[in-house]
CSV table of N, CA and C in Angstrom, one decimal:
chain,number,residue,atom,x,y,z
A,1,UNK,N,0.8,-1.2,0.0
A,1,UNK,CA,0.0,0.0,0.0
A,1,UNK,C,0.9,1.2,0.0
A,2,UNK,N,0.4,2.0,-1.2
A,2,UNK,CA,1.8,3.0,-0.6
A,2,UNK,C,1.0,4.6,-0.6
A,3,UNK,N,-0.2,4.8,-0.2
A,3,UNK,CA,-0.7,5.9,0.1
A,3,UNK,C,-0.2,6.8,1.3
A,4,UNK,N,-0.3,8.0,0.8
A,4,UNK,CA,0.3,8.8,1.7
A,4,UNK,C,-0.8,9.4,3.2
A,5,UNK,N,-0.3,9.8,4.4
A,5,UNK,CA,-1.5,10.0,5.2
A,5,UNK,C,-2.4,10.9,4.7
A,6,UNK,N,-3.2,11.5,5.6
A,6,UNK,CA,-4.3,12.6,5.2
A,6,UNK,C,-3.4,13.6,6.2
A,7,UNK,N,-3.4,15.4,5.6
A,7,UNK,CA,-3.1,16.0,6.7
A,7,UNK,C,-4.0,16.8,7.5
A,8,UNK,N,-5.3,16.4,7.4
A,8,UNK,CA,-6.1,16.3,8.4
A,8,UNK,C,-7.1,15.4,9.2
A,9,UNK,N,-7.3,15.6,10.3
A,9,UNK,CA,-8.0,14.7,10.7
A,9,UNK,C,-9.8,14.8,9.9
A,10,UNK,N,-11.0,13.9,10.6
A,10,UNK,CA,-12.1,14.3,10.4
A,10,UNK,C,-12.9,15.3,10.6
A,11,UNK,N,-12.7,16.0,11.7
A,11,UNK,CA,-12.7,17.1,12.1
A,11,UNK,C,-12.1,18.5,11.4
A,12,UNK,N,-11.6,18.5,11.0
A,12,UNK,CA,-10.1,19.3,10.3
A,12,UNK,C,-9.2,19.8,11.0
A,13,UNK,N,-8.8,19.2,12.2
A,13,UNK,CA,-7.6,19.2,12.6
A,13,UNK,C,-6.3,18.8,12.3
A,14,UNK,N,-5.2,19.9,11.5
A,14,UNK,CA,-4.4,19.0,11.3
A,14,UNK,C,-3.6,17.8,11.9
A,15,UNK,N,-3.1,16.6,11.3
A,15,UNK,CA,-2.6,15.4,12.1
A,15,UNK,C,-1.2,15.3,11.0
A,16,UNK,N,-0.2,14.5,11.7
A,16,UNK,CA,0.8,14.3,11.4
A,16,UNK,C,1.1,13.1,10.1
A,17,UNK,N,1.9,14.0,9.0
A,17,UNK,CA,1.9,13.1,8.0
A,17,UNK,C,3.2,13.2,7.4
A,18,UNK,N,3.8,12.6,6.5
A,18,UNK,CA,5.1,12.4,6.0
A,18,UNK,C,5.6,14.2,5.7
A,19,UNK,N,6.9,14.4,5.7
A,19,UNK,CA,7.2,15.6,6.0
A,19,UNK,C,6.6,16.7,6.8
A,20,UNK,N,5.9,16.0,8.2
A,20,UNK,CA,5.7,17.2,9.0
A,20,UNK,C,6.7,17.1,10.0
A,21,UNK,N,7.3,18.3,10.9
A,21,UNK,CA,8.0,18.1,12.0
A,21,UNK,C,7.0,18.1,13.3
A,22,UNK,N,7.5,17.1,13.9
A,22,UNK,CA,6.5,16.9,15.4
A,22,UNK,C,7.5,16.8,16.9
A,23,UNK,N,6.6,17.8,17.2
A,23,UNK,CA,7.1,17.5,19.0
A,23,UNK,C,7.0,17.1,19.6
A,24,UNK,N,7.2,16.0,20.4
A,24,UNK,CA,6.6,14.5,21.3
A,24,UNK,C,7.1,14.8,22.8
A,25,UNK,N,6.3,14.4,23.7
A,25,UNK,CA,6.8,14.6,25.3
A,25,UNK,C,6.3,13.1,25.2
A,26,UNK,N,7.8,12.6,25.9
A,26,UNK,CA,7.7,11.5,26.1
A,26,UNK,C,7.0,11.3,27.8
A,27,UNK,N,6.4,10.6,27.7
A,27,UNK,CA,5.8,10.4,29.5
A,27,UNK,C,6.3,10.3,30.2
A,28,UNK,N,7.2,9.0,30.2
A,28,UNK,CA,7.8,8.2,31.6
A,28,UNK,C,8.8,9.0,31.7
A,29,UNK,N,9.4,9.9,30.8
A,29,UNK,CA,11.0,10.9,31.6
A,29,UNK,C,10.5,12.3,31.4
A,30,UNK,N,9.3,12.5,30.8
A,30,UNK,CA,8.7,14.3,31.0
A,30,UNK,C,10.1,14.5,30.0
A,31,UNK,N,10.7,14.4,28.6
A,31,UNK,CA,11.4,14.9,27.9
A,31,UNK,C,10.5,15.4,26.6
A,32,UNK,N,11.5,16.2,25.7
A,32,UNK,CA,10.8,16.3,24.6
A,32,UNK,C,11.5,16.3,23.6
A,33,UNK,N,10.8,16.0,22.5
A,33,UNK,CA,12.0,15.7,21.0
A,33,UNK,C,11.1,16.2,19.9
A,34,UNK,N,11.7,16.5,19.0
A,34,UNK,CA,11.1,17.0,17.9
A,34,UNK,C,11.5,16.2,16.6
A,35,UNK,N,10.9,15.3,15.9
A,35,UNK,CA,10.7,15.0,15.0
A,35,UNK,C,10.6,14.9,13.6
A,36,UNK,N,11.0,15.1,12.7
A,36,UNK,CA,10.7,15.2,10.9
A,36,UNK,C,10.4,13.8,10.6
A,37,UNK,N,9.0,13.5,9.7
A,37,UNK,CA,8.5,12.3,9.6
A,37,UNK,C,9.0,12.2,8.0
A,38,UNK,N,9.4,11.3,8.0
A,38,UNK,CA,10.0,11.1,6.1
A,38,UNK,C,9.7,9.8,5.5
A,39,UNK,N,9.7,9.9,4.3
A,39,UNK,CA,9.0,8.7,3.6
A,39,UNK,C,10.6,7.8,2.9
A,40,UNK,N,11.5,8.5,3.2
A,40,UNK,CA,12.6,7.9,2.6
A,40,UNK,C,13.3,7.5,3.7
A,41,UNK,N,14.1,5.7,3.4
A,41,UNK,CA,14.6,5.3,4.4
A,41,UNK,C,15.9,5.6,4.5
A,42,UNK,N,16.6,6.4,3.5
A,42,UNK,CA,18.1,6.7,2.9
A,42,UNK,C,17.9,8.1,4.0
A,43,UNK,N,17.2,8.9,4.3
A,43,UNK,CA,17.6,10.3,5.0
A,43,UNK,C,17.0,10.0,6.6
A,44,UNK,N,16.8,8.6,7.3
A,44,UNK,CA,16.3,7.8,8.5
A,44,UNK,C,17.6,8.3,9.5
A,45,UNK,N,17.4,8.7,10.4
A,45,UNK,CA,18.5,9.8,11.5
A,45,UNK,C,17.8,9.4,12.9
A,46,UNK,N,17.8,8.9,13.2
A,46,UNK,CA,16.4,8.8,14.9
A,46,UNK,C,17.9,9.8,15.3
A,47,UNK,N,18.9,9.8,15.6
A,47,UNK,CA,19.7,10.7,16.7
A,47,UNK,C,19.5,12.0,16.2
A,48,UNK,N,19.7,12.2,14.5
A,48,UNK,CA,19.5,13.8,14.5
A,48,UNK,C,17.5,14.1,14.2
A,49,UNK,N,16.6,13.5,14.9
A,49,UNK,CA,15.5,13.3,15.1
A,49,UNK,C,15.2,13.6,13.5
A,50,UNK,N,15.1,12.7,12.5
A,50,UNK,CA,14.5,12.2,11.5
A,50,UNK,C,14.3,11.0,11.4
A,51,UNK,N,13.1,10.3,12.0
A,51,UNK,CA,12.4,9.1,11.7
A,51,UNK,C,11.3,8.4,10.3
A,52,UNK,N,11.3,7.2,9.9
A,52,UNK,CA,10.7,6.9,8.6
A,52,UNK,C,8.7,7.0,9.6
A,53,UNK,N,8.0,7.1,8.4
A,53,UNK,CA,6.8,6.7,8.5
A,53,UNK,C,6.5,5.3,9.0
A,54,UNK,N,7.2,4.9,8.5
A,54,UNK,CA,7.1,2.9,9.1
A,54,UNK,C,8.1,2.7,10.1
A,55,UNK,N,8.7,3.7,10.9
A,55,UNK,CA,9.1,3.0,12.6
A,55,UNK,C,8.0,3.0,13.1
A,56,UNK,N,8.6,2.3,14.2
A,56,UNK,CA,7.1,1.9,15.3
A,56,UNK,C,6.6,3.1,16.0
A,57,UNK,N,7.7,4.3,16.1
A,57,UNK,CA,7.0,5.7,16.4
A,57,UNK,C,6.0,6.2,15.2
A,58,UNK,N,6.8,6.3,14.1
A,58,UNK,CA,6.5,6.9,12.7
A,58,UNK,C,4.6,6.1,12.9
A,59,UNK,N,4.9,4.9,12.8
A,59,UNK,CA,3.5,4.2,12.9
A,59,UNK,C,2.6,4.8,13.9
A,60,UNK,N,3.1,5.2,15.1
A,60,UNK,CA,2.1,5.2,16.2
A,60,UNK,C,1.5,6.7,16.1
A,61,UNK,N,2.0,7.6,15.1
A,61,UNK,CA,1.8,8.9,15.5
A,61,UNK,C,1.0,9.3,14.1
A,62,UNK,N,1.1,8.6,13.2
A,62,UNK,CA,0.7,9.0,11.8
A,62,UNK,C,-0.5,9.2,11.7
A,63,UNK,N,-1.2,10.1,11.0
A,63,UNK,CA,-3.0,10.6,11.4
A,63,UNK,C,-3.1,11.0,12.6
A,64,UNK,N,-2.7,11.2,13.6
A,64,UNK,CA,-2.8,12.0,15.2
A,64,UNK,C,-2.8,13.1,15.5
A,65,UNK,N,-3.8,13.7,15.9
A,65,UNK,CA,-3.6,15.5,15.8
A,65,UNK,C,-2.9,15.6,17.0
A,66,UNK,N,-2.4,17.4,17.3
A,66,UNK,CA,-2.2,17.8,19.0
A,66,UNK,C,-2.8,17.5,19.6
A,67,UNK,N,-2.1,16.9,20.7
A,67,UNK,CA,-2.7,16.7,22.2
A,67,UNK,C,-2.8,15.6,22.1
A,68,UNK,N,-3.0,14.5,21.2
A,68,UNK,CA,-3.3,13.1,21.1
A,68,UNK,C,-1.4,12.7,22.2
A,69,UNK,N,-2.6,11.5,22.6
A,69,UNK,CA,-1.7,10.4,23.3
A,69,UNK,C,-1.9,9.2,22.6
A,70,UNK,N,-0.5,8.3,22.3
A,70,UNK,CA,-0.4,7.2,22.0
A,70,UNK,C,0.7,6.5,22.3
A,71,UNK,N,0.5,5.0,22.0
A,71,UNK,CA,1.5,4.2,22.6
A,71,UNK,C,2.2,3.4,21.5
A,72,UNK,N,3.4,3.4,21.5
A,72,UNK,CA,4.6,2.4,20.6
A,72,UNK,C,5.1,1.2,21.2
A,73,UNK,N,5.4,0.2,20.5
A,73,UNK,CA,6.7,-0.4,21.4
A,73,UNK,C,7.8,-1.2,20.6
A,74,UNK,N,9.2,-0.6,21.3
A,74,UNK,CA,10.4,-0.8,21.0
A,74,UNK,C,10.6,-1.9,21.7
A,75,UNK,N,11.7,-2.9,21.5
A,75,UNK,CA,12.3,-4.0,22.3
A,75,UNK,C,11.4,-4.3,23.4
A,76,UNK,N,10.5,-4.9,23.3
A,76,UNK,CA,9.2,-5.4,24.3
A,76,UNK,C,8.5,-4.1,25.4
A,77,UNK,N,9.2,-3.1,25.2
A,77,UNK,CA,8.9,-1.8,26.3
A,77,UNK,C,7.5,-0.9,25.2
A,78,UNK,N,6.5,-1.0,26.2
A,78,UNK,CA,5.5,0.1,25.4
A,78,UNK,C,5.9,1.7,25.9
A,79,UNK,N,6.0,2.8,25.0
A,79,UNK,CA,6.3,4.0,25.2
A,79,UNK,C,5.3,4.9,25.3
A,80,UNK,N,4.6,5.4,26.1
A,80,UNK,CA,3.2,6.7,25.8
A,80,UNK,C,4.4,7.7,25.6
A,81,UNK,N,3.4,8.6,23.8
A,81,UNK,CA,3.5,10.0,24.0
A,81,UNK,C,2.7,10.9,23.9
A,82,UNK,N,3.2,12.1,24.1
A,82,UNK,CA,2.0,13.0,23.9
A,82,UNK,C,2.2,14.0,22.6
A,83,UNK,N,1.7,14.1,21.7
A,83,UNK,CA,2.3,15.2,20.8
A,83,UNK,C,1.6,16.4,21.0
A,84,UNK,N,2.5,17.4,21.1
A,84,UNK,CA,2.7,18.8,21.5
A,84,UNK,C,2.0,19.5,20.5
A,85,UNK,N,3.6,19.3,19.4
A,85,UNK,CA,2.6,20.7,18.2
A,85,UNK,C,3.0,19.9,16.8
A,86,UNK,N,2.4,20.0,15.6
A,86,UNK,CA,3.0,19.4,13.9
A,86,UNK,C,3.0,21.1,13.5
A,87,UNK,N,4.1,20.8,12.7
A,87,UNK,CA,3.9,22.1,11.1
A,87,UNK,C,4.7,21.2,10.2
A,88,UNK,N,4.5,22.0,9.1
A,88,UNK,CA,5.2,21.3,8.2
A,88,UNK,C,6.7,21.5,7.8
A,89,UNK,N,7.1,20.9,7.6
A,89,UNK,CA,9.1,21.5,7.2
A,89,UNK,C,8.8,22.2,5.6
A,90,UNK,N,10.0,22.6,5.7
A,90,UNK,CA,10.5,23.4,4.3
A,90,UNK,C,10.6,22.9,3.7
């Protein structure tokens, strides 16, 4: 399937879709990270915060407007976040 998200929700809220940058508070340590969602696996950076649409974050946050909470999980660990704010990159 290789459709791209919607950048809005049903409502018309915008929600997070390939090339937006997103700000995540992670729960369990109260940190925060900022994000660029990308469809290419060749520019994939998790340290300099550019993750693919198809990591297990990329997955958990795709369609989700502000303020939404959801949960991923890495190496058997489930992660809640909360996303802050999306815009779109340049």
């Amino acid at each position: 399937m290789n459709s791209r998200p919607k950048d809005k929700t049903e409502d018309g809220a915008v929600c997070v879709g390939i090339g937006c940058i997103v700000s995540l508070k992670f729960i369990k340590n109260n940190s925060t990270r900022v994000f660029e969602i990308t469809d290419s696996e060749q520019r994939v950076a998790p340290e300099k915060g550019i993750i693919s649409h198809e990591s297990p974050l990329g997955k958990a946050i795709i369609g989700k407007a502000e303020g939404e909470k959801v949960s991923y999980t890495v190496n058997d660990r489930t992660l809640p976040v909360e996303i802050i704010s999306i815009s779109k990159s340049l």
